[in-house]
Short mmCIF file of C-alpha atoms and ligand atoms in Angstrom, two decimals:
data_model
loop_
_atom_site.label_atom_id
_atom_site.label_comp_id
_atom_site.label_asym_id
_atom_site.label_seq_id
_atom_site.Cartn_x
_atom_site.Cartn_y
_atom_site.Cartn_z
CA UNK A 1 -1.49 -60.26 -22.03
CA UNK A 2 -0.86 -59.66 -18.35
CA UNK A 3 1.74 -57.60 -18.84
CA UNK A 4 0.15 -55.52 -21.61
CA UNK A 5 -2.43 -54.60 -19.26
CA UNK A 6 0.14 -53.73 -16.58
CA UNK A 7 2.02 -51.83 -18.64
CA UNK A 8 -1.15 -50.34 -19.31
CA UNK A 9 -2.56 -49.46 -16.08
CA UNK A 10 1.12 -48.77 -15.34
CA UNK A 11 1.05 -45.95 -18.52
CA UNK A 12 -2.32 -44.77 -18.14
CA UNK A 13 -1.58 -44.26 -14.23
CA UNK A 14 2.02 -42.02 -15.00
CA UNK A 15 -0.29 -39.75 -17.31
CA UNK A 16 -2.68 -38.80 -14.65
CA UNK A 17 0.16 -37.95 -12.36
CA UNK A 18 1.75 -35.87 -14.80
CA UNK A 19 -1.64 -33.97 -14.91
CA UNK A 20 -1.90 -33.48 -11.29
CA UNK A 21 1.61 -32.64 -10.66
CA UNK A 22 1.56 -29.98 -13.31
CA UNK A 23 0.59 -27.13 -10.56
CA UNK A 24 2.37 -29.49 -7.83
CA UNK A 25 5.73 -29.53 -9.26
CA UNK A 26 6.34 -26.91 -12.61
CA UNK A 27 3.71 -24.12 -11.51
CA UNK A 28 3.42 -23.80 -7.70
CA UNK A 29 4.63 -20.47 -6.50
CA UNK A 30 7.67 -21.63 -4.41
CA UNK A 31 10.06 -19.88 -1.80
CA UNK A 32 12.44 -22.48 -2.99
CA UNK A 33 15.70 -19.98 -4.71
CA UNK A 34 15.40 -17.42 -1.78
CA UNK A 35 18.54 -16.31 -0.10
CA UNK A 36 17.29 -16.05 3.57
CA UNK A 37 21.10 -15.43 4.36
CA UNK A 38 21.77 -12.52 2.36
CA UNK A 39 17.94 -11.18 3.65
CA UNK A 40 17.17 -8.41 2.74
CA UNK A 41 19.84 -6.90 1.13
CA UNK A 42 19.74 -8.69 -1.64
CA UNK A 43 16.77 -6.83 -3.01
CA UNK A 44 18.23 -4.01 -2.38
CA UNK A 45 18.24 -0.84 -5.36
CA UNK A 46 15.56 -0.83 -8.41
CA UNK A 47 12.89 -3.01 -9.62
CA UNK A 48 10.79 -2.93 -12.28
CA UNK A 49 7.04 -3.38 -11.49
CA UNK A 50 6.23 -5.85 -15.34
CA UNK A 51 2.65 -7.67 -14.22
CA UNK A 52 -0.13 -8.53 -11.31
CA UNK A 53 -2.54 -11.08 -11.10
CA UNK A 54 -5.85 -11.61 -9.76
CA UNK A 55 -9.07 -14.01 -9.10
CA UNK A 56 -10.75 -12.01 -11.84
CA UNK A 57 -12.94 -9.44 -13.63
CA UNK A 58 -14.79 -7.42 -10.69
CA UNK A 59 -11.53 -8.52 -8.06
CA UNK A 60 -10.73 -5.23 -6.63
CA UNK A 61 -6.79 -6.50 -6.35
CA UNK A 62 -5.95 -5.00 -9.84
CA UNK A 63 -7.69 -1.31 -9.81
CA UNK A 64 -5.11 0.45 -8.13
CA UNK A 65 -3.09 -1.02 -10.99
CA UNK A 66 -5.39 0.32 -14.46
CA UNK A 67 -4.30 3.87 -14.52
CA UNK A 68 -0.73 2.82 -14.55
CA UNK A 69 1.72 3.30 -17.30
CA UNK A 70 4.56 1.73 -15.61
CA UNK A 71 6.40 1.76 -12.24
CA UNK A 72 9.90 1.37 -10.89
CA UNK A 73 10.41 0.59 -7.39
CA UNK A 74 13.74 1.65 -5.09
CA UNK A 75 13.79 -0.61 -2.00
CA UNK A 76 16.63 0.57 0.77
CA UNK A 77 17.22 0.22 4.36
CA UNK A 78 15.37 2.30 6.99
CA UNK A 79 17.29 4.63 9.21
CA UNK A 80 15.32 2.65 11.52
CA UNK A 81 16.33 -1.44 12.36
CA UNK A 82 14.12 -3.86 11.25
CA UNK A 83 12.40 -1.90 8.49
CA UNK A 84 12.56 -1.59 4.48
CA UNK A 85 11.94 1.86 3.07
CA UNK A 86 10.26 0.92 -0.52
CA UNK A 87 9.93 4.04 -2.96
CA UNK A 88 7.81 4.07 -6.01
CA UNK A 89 7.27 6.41 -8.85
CA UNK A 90 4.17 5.73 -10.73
CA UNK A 91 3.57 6.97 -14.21
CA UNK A 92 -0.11 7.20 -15.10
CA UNK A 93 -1.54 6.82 -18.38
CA UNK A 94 -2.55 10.68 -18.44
CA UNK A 95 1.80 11.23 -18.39
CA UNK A 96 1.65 12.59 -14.57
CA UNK A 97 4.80 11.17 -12.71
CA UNK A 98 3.40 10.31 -8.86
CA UNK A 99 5.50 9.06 -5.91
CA UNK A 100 4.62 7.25 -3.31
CA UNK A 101 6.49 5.28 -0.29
CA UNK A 102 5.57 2.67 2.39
CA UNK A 103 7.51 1.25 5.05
CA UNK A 104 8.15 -2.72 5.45
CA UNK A 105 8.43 -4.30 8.89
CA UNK A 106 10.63 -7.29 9.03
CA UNK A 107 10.40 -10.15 11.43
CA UNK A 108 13.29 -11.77 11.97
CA UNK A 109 13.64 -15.19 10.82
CA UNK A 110 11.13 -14.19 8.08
CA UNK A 111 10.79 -13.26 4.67
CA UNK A 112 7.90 -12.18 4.86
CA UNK A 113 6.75 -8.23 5.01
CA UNK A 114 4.26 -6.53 6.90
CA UNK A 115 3.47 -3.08 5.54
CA UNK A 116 3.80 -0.47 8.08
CA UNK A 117 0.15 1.05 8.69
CA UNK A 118 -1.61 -2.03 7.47
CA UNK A 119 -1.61 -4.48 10.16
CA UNK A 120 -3.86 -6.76 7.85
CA UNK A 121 -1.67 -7.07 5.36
CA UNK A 122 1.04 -9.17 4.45
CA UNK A 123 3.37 -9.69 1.23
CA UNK A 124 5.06 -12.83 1.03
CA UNK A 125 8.67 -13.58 -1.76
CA UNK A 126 8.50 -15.97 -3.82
CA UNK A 127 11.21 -17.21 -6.40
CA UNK A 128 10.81 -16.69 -10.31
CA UNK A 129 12.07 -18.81 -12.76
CA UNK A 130 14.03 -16.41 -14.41
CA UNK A 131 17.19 -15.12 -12.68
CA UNK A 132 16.67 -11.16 -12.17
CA UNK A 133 12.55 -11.77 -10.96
CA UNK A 134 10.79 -11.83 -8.12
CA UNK A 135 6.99 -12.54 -7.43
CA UNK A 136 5.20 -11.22 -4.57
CA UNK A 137 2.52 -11.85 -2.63
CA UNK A 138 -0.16 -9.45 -1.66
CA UNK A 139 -2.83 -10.79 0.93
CA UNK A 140 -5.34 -8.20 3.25
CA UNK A 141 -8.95 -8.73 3.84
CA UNK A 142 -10.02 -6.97 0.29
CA UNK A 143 -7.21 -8.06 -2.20
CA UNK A 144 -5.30 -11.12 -2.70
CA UNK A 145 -2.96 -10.64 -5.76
CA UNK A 146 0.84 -12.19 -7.43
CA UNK A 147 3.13 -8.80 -8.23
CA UNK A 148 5.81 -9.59 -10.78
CA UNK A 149 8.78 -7.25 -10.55
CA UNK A 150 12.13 -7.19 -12.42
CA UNK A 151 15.85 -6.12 -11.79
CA UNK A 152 15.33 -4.85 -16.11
CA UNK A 153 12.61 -2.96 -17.78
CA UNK A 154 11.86 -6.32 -19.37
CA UNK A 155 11.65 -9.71 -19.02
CA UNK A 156 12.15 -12.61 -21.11
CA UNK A 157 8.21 -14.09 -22.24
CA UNK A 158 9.44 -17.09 -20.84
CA UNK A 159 9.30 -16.14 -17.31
CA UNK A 160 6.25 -14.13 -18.07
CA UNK A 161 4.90 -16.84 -18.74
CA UNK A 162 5.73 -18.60 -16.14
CA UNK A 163 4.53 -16.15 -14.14
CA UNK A 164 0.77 -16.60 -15.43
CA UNK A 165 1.42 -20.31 -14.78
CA UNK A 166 2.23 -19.99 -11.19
CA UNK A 167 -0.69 -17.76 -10.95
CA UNK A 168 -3.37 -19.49 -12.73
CA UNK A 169 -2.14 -22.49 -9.81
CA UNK A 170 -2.70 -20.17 -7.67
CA UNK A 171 -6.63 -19.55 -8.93
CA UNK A 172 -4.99 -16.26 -9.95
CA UNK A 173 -6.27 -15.68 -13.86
CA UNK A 174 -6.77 -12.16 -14.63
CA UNK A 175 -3.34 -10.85 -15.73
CA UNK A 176 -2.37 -7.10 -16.26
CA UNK A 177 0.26 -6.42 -18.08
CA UNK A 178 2.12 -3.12 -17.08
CA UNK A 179 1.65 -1.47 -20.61
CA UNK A 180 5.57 0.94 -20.26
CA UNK A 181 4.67 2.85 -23.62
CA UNK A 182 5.79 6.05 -21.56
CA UNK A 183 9.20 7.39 -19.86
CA UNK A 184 10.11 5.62 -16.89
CA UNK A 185 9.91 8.39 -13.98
CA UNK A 186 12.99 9.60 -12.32
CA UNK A 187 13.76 9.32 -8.39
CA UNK A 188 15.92 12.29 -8.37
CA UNK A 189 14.49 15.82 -7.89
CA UNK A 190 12.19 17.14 -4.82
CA UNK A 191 8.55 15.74 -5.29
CA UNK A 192 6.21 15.84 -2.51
CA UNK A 193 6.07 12.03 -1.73
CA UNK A 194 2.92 11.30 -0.24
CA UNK A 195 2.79 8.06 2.43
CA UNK A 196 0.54 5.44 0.72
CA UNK A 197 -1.11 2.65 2.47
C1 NAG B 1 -3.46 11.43 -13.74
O1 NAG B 1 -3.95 10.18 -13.30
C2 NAG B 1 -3.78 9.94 -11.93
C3 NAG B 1 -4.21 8.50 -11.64
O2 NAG B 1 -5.43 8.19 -12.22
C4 NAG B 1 -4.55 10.97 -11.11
O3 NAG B 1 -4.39 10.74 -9.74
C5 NAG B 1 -4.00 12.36 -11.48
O4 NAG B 1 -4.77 13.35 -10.81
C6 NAG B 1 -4.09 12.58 -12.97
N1 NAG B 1 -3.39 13.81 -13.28
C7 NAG B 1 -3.83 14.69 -14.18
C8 NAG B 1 -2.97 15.89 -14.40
O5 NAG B 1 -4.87 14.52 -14.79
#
C-alpha cells in the first residue's frame, strides 16, 4: 500500500513537472544553436520576414507590421567595421514596393544588435527549431515583439508553430502572419531608399 502511494505521489509529482517545464524546456526562446564563431556572417544575404508577435490587441509592436504584404530582408557588411547594413523592401497591401534600410551596431563579444539611431533599442537572436529560421528580438521603451524570419519564402507549420509556442512563453500571444499573396519586391533597380528608424 506504501508503495502504491509512493508511486503515486511519485506519478502525480512527474506530471506537474512536465507542466511547468513545458515553457522551461520545449518553448523558451533560447540562444542555444547560435554560431557566435561564424558571427555575423552567417546571416549574411536574404531573409524572409514570415511572422511577429506581440502582448496583444491595442500593443503598438505589430502596427508598423498591418499594411504589409510581405518583406524580404538583405543583411551585408558595412563599409564601416563593426556595423551590419540591413536592407528591406516592403510590399504593402495597396501593391506599392517601399525600401527602407537601418544600420546595426555590433558589440563585440555579442550577438546582440543595437540599431543605429535608436539608442533605446535593442534586438536580440535567438535559435529556431527549424534549420533555415531565426527569431528576433525587438525591445525599446514602446514595443517589445518576437520577428520570425526565414532563409525560404516559407516555412514548414511545424516551426511556425513553434514559433507561437516560444512566444506565447514569452507572454507574446497576438500573432501576425505575413499574408505574401503579392510579388516579392526586387532589390535591384535605383529606388530612393529612405533611412528608417
Ligand atoms: C501604400 O501603402 C503604404 C503603407 O500603408 C503607404 O505608405 C503608401 O503611401 C501607399 N501607396 C499608395 C500608392 O497608396
Amino acid at each position: 500500500m506504501l508503495r502504491q502511494v509512493l508511486s503515486f505521489l511519485l506519478y502525480l509529482y512527474g506530471s506537474l513537472v512536465d507542466l511547468f517545464t513545458v515553457c522551461e524546456e520545449a518553448g523558451k526562446l533560447s540562444a542555444g544553436e547560435i554560431n557566435r564563431l561564424e558571427f555575423p556572417s552567417q546571416y549574411f544575404g536574404s531573409w524572409y520576414f514570415i511572422a511577429a508577435a506581440a502582448a496583444g490587441p491595442g500593443d503598438p509592436s505589430l502596427e508598423a507590421f498591418t499594411s504589409m504584404d510581405n518583406t524580404r530582408f538583405r543583411i551585408q557588411e558595412d563599409l564601416q567595421p563593426n556595423r551590419l547594413l540591413l536592407t528591406a523592401r516592403i510590399r504593402a497591401n495597396n501593391g506599392s514596393c517601399m525600401p527602407r534600410e537601418w544600420i546595426y551596431l555590433v558589440t563585440e563579444g555579442s550577438t546582440d544588435l543595437q540599431t543605429k539611431g535608436r539608442t533605446d533599442r535593442i534586438t536580440e537572436l535567438f535559435s529556431c527549431t527549424c534549420p533555415d529560421c531565426i527569431i528576433l528580438q525587438e525591445t525599446d521603451l514602446k514595443v517589445k515583439r518576437l520577428l520570425l524570419y526565414s532563409r525560404s519564402p516559407q516555412l514548414p507549420e511545424a516551426c511556425v508553430e513553434d514559433f507561437k509556442k516560444a512566444a506565447s512563453c514569452s507572454r507574446l500571444k497576438e500573432i501576425l502572419l505575413l499574408p505574401q499573396t503579392q510579388e516579392y519586391c526586387e532589390f535591384q533597380g535605383n529606388e530612393d531608399v529612405q533611412t528608417s528608424s
